[in-house]
XYZ file of C-alpha atoms in Angstrom:
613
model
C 78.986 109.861 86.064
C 79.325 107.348 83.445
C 75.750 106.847 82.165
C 73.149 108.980 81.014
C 69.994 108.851 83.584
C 66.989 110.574 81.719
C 67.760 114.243 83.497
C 65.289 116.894 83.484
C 67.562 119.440 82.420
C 69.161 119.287 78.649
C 72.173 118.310 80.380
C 72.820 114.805 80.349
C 74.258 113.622 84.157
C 76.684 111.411 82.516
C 78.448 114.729 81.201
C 78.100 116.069 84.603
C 81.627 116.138 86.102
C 81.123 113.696 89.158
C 82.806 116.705 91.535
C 80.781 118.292 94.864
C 80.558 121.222 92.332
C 79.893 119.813 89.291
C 77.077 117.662 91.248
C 75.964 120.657 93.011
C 75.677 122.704 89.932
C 73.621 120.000 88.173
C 71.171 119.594 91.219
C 70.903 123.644 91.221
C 70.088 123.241 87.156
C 67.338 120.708 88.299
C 68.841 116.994 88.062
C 67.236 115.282 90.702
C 68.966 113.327 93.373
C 67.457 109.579 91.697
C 68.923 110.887 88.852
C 72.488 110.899 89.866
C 71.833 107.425 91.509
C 70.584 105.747 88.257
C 73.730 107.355 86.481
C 75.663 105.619 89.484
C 74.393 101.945 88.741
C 74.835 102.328 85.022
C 78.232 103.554 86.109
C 79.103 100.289 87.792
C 77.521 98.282 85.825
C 79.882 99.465 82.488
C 82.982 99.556 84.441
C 82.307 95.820 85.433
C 84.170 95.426 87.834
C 83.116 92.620 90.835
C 85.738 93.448 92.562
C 85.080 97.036 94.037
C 82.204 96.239 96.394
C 82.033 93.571 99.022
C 78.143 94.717 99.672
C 76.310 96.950 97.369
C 73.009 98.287 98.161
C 70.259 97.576 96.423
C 69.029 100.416 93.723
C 65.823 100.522 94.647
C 66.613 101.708 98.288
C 69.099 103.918 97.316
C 66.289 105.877 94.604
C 64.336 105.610 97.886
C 66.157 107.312 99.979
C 67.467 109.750 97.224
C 63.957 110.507 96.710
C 63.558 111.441 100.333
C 65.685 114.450 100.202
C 62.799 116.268 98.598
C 64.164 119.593 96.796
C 67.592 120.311 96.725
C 68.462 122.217 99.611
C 72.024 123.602 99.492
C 72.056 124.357 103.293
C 72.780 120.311 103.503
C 76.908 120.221 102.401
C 76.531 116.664 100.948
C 73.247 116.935 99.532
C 72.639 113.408 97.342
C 76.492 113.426 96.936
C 77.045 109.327 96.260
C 79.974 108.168 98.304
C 81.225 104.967 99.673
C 83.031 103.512 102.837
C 85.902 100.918 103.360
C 84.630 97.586 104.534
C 86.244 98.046 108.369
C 84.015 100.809 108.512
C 80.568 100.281 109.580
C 77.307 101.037 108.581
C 74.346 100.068 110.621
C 72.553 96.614 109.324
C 75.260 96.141 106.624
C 78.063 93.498 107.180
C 81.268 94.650 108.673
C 83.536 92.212 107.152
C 87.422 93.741 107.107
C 88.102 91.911 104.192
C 87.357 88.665 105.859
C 84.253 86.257 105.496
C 84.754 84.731 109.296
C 85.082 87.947 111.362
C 81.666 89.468 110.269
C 79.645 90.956 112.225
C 76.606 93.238 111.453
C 76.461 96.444 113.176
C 73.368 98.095 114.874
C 74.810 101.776 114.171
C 76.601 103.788 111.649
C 80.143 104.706 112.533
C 80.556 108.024 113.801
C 82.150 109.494 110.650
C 79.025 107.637 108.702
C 76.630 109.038 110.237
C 77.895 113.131 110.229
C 78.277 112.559 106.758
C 74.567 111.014 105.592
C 73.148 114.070 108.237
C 74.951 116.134 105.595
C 72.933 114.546 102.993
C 75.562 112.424 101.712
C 73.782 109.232 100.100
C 76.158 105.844 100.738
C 76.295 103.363 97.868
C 77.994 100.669 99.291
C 81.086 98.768 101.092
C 83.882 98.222 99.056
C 86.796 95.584 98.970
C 90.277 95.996 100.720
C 93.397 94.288 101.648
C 92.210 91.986 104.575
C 92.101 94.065 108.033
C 93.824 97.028 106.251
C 97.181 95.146 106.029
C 98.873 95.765 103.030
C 99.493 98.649 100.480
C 99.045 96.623 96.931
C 95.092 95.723 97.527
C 95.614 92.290 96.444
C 95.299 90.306 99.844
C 91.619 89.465 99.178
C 88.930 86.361 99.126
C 86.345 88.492 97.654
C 88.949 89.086 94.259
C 90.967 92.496 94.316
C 89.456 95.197 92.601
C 91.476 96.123 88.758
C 93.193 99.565 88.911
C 90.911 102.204 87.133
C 93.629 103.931 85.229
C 95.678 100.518 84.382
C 93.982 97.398 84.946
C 97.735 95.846 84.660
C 98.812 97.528 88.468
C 97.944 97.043 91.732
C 95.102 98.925 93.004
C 96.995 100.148 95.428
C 95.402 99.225 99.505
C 94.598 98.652 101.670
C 91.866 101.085 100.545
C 91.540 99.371 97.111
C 87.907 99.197 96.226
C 87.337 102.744 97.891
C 90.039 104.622 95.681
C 88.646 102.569 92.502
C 85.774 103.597 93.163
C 86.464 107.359 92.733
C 88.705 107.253 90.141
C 85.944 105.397 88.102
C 83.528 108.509 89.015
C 81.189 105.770 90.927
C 81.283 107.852 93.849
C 82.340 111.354 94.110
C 84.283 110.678 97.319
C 84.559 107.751 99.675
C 86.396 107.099 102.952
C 89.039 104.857 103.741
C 91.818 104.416 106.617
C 95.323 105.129 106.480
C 97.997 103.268 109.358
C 100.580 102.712 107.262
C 100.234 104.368 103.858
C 96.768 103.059 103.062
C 94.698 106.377 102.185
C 97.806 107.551 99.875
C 99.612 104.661 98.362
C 95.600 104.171 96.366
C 95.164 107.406 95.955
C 98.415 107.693 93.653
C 97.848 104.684 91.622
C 94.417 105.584 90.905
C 94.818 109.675 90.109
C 92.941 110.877 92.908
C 93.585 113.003 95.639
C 94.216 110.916 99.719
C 93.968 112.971 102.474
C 95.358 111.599 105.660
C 94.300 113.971 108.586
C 95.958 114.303 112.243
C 95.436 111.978 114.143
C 92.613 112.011 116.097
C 90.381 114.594 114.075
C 88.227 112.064 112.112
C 86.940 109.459 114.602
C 87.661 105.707 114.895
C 84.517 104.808 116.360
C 82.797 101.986 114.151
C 86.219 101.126 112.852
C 87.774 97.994 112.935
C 91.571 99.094 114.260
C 94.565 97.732 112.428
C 97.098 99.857 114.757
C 94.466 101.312 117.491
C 97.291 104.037 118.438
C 97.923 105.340 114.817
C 94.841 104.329 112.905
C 92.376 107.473 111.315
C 89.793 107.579 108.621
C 90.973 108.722 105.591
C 89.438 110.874 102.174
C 89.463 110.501 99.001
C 88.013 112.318 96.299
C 88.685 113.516 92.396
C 90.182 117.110 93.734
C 91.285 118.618 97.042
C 88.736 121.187 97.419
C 86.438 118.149 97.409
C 88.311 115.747 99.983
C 88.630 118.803 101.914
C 85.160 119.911 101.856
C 84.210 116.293 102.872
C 86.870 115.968 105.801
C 85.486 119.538 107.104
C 82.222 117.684 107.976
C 83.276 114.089 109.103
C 85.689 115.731 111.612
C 84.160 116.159 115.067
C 85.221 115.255 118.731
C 83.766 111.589 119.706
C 84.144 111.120 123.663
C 82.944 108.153 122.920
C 86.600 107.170 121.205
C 89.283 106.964 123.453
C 91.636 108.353 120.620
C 89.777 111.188 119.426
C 90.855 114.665 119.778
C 89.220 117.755 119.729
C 91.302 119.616 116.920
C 89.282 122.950 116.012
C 88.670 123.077 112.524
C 91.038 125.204 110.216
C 89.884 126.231 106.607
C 92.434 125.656 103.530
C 94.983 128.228 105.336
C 96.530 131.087 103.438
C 100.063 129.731 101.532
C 102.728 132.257 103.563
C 105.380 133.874 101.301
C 108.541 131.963 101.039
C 106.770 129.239 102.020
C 109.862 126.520 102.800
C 109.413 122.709 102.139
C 111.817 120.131 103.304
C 112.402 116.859 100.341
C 114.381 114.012 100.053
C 117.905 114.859 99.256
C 119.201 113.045 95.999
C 121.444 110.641 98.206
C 118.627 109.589 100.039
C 115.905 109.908 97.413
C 114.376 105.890 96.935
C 113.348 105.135 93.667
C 114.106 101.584 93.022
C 115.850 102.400 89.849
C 112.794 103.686 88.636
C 113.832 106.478 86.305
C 110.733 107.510 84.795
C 109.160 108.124 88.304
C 112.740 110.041 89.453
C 111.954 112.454 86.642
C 108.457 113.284 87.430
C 109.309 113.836 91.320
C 111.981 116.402 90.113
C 109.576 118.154 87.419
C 107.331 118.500 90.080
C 109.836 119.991 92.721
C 110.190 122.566 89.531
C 106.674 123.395 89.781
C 107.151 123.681 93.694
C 109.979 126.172 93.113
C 108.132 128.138 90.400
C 105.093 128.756 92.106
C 107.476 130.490 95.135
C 108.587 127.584 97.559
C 111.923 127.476 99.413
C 113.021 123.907 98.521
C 115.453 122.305 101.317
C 117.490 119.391 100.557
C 117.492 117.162 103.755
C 118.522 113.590 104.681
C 115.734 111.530 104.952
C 117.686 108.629 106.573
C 116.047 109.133 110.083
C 111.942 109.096 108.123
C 113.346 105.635 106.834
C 114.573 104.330 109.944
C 111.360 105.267 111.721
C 109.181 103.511 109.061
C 111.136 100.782 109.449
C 109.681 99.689 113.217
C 106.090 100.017 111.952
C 105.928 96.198 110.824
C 109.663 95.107 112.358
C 108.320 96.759 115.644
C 106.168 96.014 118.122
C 103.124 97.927 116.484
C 102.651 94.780 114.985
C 101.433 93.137 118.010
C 98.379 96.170 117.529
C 97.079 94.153 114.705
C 97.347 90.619 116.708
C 94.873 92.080 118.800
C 92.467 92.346 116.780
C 92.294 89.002 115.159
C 94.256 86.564 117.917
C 91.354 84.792 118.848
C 90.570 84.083 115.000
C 94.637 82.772 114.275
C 93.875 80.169 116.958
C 90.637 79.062 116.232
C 90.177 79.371 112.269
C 93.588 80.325 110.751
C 92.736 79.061 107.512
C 90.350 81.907 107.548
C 93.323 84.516 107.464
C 94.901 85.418 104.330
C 98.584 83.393 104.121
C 100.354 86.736 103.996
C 98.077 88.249 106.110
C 98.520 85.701 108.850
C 102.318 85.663 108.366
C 102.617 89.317 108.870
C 100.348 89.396 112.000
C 101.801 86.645 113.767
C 105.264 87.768 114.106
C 103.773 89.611 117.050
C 103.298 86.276 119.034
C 107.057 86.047 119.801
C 107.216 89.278 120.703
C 107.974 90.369 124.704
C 107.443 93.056 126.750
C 110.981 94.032 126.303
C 110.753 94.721 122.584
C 108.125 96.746 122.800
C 109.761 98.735 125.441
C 112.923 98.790 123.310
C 111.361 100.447 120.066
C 109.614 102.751 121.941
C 112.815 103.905 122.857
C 113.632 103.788 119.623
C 111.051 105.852 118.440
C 111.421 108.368 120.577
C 115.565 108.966 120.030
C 114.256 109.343 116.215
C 111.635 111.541 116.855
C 114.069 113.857 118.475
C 116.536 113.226 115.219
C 113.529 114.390 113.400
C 111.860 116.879 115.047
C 114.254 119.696 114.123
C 113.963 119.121 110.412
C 109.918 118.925 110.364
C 110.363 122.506 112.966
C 112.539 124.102 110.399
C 110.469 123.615 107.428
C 106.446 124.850 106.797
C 106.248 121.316 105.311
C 107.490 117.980 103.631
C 107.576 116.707 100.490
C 108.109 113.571 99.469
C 107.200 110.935 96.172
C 103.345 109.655 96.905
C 104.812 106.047 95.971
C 108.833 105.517 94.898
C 107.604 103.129 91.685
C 104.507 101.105 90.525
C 103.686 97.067 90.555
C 102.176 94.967 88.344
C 99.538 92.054 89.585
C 101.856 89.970 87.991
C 105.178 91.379 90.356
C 102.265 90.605 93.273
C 101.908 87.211 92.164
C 105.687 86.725 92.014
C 106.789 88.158 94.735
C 103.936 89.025 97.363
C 105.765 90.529 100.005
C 108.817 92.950 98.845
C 106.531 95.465 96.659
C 103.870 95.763 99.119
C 107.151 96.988 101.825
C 108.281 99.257 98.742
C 105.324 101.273 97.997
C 105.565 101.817 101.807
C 109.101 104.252 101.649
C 107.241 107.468 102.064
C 104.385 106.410 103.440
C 105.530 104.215 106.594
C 106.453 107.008 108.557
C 103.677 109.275 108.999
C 101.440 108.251 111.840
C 104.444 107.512 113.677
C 105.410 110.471 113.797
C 102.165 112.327 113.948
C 102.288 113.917 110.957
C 99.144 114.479 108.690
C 99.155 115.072 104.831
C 97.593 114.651 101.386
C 98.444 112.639 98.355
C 97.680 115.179 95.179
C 98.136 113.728 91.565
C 100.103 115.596 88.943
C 100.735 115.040 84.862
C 101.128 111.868 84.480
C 105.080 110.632 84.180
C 106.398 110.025 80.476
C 105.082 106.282 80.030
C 101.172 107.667 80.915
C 101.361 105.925 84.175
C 99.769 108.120 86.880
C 101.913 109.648 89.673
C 101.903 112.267 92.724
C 103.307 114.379 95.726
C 102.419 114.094 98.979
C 102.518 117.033 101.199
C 103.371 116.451 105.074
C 103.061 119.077 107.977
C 102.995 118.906 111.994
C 99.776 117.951 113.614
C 96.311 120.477 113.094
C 98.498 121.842 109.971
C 95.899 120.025 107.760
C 94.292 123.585 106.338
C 98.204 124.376 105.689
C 98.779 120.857 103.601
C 95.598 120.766 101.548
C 96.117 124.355 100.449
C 99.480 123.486 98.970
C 98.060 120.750 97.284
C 95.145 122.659 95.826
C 97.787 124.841 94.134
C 99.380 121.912 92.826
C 96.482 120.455 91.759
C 94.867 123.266 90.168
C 97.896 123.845 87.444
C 98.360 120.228 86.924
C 97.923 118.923 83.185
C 96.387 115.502 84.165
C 92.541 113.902 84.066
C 90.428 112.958 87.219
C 90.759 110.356 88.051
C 89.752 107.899 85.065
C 86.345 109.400 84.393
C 88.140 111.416 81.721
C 86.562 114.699 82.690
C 89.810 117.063 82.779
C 90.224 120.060 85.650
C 87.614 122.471 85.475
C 87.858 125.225 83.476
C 87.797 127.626 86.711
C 90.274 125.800 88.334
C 92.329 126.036 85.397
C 92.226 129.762 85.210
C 92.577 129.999 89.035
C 96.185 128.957 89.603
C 98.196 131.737 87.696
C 99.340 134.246 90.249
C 97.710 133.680 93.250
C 95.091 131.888 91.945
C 93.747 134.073 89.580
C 95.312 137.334 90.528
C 94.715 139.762 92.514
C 93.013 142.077 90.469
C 90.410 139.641 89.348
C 89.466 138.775 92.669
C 87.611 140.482 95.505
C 87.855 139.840 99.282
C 84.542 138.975 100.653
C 83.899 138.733 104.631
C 82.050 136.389 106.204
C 80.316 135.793 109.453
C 77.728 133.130 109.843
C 77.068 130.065 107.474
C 79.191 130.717 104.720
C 82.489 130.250 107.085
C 84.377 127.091 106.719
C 83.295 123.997 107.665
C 79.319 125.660 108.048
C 76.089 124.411 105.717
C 76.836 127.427 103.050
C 80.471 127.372 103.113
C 80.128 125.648 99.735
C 78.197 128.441 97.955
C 81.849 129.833 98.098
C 84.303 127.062 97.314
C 82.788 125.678 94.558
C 82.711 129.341 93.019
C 86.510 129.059 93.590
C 86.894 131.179 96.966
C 89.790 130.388 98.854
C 90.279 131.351 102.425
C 92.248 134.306 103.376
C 92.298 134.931 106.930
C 90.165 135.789 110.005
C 89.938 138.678 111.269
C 87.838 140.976 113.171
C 85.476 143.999 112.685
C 86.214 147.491 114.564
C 84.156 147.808 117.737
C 80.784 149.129 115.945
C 78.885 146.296 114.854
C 75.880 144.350 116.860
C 75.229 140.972 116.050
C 71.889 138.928 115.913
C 70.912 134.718 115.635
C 67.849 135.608 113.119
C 65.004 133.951 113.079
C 64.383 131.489 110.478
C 66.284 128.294 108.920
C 67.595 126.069 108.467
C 70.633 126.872 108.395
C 70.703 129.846 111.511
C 72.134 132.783 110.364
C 73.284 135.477 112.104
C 73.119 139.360 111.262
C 75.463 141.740 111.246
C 74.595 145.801 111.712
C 76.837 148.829 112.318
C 75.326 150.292 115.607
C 75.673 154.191 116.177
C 75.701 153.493 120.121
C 78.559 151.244 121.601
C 79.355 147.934 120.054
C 81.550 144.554 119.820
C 84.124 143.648 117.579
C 82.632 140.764 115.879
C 84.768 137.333 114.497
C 85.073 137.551 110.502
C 86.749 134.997 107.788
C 88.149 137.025 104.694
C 87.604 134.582 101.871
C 89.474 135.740 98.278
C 86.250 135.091 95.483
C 86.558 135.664 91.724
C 84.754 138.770 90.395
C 83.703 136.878 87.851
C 81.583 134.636 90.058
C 80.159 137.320 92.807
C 77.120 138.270 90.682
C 76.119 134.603 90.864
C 76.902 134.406 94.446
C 74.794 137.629 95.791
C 71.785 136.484 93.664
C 71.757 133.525 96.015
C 71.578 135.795 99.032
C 68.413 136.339 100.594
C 66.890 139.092 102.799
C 67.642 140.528 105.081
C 70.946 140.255 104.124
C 72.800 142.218 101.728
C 76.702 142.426 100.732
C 78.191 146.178 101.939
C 81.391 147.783 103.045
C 82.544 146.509 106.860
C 84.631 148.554 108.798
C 87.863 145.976 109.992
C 89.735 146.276 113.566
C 92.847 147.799 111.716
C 90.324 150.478 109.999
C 90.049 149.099 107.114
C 87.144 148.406 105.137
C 86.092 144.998 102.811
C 83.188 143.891 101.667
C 80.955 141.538 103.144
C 77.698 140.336 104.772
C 75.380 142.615 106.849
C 71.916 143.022 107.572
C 68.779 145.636 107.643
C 67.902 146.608 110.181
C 64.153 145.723 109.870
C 65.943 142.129 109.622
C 66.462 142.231 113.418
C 62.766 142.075 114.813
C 62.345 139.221 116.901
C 66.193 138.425 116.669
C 68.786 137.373 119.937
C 71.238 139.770 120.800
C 74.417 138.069 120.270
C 77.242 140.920 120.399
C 78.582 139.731 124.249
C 79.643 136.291 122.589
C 80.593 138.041 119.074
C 81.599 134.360 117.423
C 79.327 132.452 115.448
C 80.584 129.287 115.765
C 80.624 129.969 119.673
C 77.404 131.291 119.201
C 76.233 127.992 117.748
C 77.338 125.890 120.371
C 74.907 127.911 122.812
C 72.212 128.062 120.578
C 72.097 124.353 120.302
């Protein structure tokens, strides 16, 4: 937060590091919710830029609704966390524009992302600017004026996600949501310092999205660290029957980084930098890191990644776009943006043929690079291969916009999802970045790679100036934080990933281990009470179940703070595991049980849930 906002605690909010946990921790200090959203409009209004938003709610609403939350109540994941959404995203009564004054429409519903995250509390600020219907990767190909880069007014933004990556880099919203077809939640992301996460496809909804390329189009995150883009993508993701596309991937928590863990980059004969040296060195100090912290690096040619980018705007896919906005070319081209129009249009000389003949194409370089992405627990490639200035845009529209697209082009194609994490900046200042690739439903794999990275990087968030936490700093050496310092803490109800208390341990610094099970001794209750359900977990003397368990790794440091929070009838004690060992974790008194459902035969909480509800 960039402003102060008259706090009730001594702390003022514009000190308070615009994070879920730095938020959280204010809120749990007593900052109220309308004070975070006053610190949000002073925000905006000293950045000054008109650019960002293309429809910004009014203040008074917004202290309205913040004001409607009533208490803090932790049990809510986004609870008054400010965010804002892409403008080909809707939001019920607010124009849907996709960057284009003539296609508007105003929606009667909140798209399905939308709405799971303001039901987690989550207050929206706005609609913000991008490159018109998500085609482009420079954010420039605007009417409504492209938003300035936060960390260099003299680049591109970055797009098509422009005014949504700004956004968080500025601090104006701790986390907003974009889409990503072609590069368009990463390409931002590095230009502006913050972290992109592009999920599989299919796990974040489409519905209530304007489609660019219907068959490889998802929502994207981004946010000022991983925990927090991952944190937000845990509750936007959900099955949507409702969207022909969606998929019902199960949720995965930040997965535990295997030993040797192997990583396939860009070999230097096919690494791309457009004889950008400065950006060359920072990819290879990085790759250093990689290597330090215990990853296999393989040196592969990325010839056949190239080759498949290329058919994403030579191809057919194309025609995807033309879709969407045919009827507008005919009847009001001059609404289209030139570039825009000249891009899209392409498709209208397309046949049936060509289509047929790149998905051919596709498919023989799938199979050229399927055994590399098999043979490797990841990818790694450059975020972007070199930076623009607006003044290279307004030279030369066209040939940086298909540049910043080398790493990016491929991805959907090939289903892959990832996550664009900063690092130092390179030797000029400017800001710069890995991404991280893996197979489909690997996303838990990617993001806790990247958290690793991000965690020892030297670099700022975003342009708020607030550095890495202090925790996170101290976290990264040796497993983050080493084992001795940590303790392994099981879990069973709502503190397991993606459920309303998860947070109580991430933003404390837990990381997630593994699951597991406990020996065949335990009953387990849905208590009474809530929100959130809970369940309860006692060791039986008669016959029992062997009851579904995350092991999440939580600094000692922070576990006094973290059982103070824990109310009865709960308690933290020693649980026996399948294997016969023992850890600590949740379990309940028996007095706790009265007037409780006997749960052992399903022995799952998140199965449990979906009976209870």
């Amino acid at each position: 937060m960039a402003a102060q906002a008259g706090a009730v605690t001594d702390r003022p909010v514009r000190e308070v590091t615009p994070t879920l946990a730095g938020l959280r921790a204010a809120y749990t200090a007593g900052t109220r919710a309308t004070d975070v959203i006053e610190a949000v409009y002073a925000s905006i209004e000293a950045v000054d830029d008109p650019g960002i938003f293309i429809h910004l709610r009014e203040r008074t609403d917004l202290l309205a609704e913040a004001a409607a939350l009533g208490p803090f109540d932790p049990a809510r994941p986004l609870w008054g966390i400010p965010f804002v959404v892409k403008d080909n995203i809707d939001v019920a009564g607010i124009e849907t524009t996709a960057g284009c004054p003539a296609y508007a429409y105003t929606p009667a519903t909140d798209a399905f992302v939308v709405a799971r995250l303001r039901a987690a509390g989550a207050l929206l600020l706005g609609k913000t600017n991008l490159d018109q219907f998500a085609t482009g990767l420079v954010g420039m190909r605007t009417p409504y004026g492209a938003p300035r880069n936060a960390v260099d007014p003299a680049l591109v933004p970055g797009g098509s996600s422009s005014g949504s990556a700004v956004a968080v880099s500025h601090g104006i919203a701790s986390f907003s949501l974009g889409t990503d077809t072609a590069g368009s939640g990463r390409v931002p992301a590095a230009l502006n310092n913050i972290v992109g996460l592009k999920p599989t496809l299919g796990a974040l909804s489409a519905g209530g999205v304007v489609p660019a390329c219907r068959t490889l189009d998802t929502v994207s995150v981004f946010a000022l660290t991983v925990e927090d883009a991952y944190a937000v993508f845990a509750v936007a993701r959900g099955f949507d029957p409702a969207d022909a596309y969606s998929k019902p991937w199960p949720h995965a928590p930040m997965a535990t980084i295997p030993p040797g863990l192997s990583i396939a980059v860009p070999d230097r004969q096919s690494r791309v930098f457009f004889d950008d040296q400065m950006q060359d060195a920072a990819f290879e100090r990085d790759l250093e890191r990689l290597a330090e912290a215990g990853a296999r690096l393989s040196m592969v040619d990325f010839t056949p990644f190239y080759d498949v980018a290329q058919l994403l705007y030579d191809g057919p896919w194309v025609a995807e776009r033309y879709t969407v906005i045919a009827d507008l070319l005919a009847q009001k081209p001059e609404a289209v943006h030139p570039v825009t129009a000249a891009i899209i249009s392409k498709a209208a000389e397309m046949s049936a043929a060509d289509v047929f003949r790149s998905v051919y194409r596709l498919a023989e370089l799938k199979r050229r690079t399927e055994p590399l992405i098999e043979a490797h627990d990841l990818l790694c490639v450059p975020s972007i291969p070199t930076l623009y200035s607006t003044a290279d845009l307004a030279a030369d529209p066209v040939t940086p916009n298909s540049r910043l697209g080398t790493y990016t082009n491929f991805v959907n194609l090939l289903d892959l999802c990832g996550i664009a994490v900063p690092t130092a900046p390179r030797s000029d200042g400017a800001p710069t970045g890995l991404t991280l690739l893996a197979p489909a439903g690997q996303d838990g794999l990617a993001a806790a790679v990247a958290r690793r990275l991000d965690l020892g990087a030297a670099r700022k968030l975003g342009a708020t100036g607030h550095a890495q936490a202090a925790r996170e700093a101290e976290a990264v050496a040796e497993g983050d934080g080493g084992a001795e310092d940590r303790i392994e803490i099981a879990v069973c109800g709502a503190h397991m990933a993606g459920l309303p208390l998860n947070a109580q341990l991430t933003e404390r610094g837990a990381t997630f281990l593994r699951t597991d099970r406990t020996a065949a001794r335990y009953r387990f209750y849905a208590l009474s009470g809530g929100p959130p359900a809970r369940p309860g977990l006692l060791r039986s003397t008669e016959a029992g179940a062997a009851i579904a368990l995350e092991i999440w790794s939580l600094p000692k440091a922070a576990l006094g703070s973290f059982v103070d929070g824990i109310p009865p009838p709960l308690s933290i004690g020693s649980i026996e595991l399948a294997n016969g060992a023992w850890v600590k974790g949740f379990l309940c008194e028996a007095a706790g049980i009265d007037g409780a459902r006997d749960i052992s035969d399903i022995g799952d909480w998140r199965l449990a849930l979906d009976e209870l509800t």
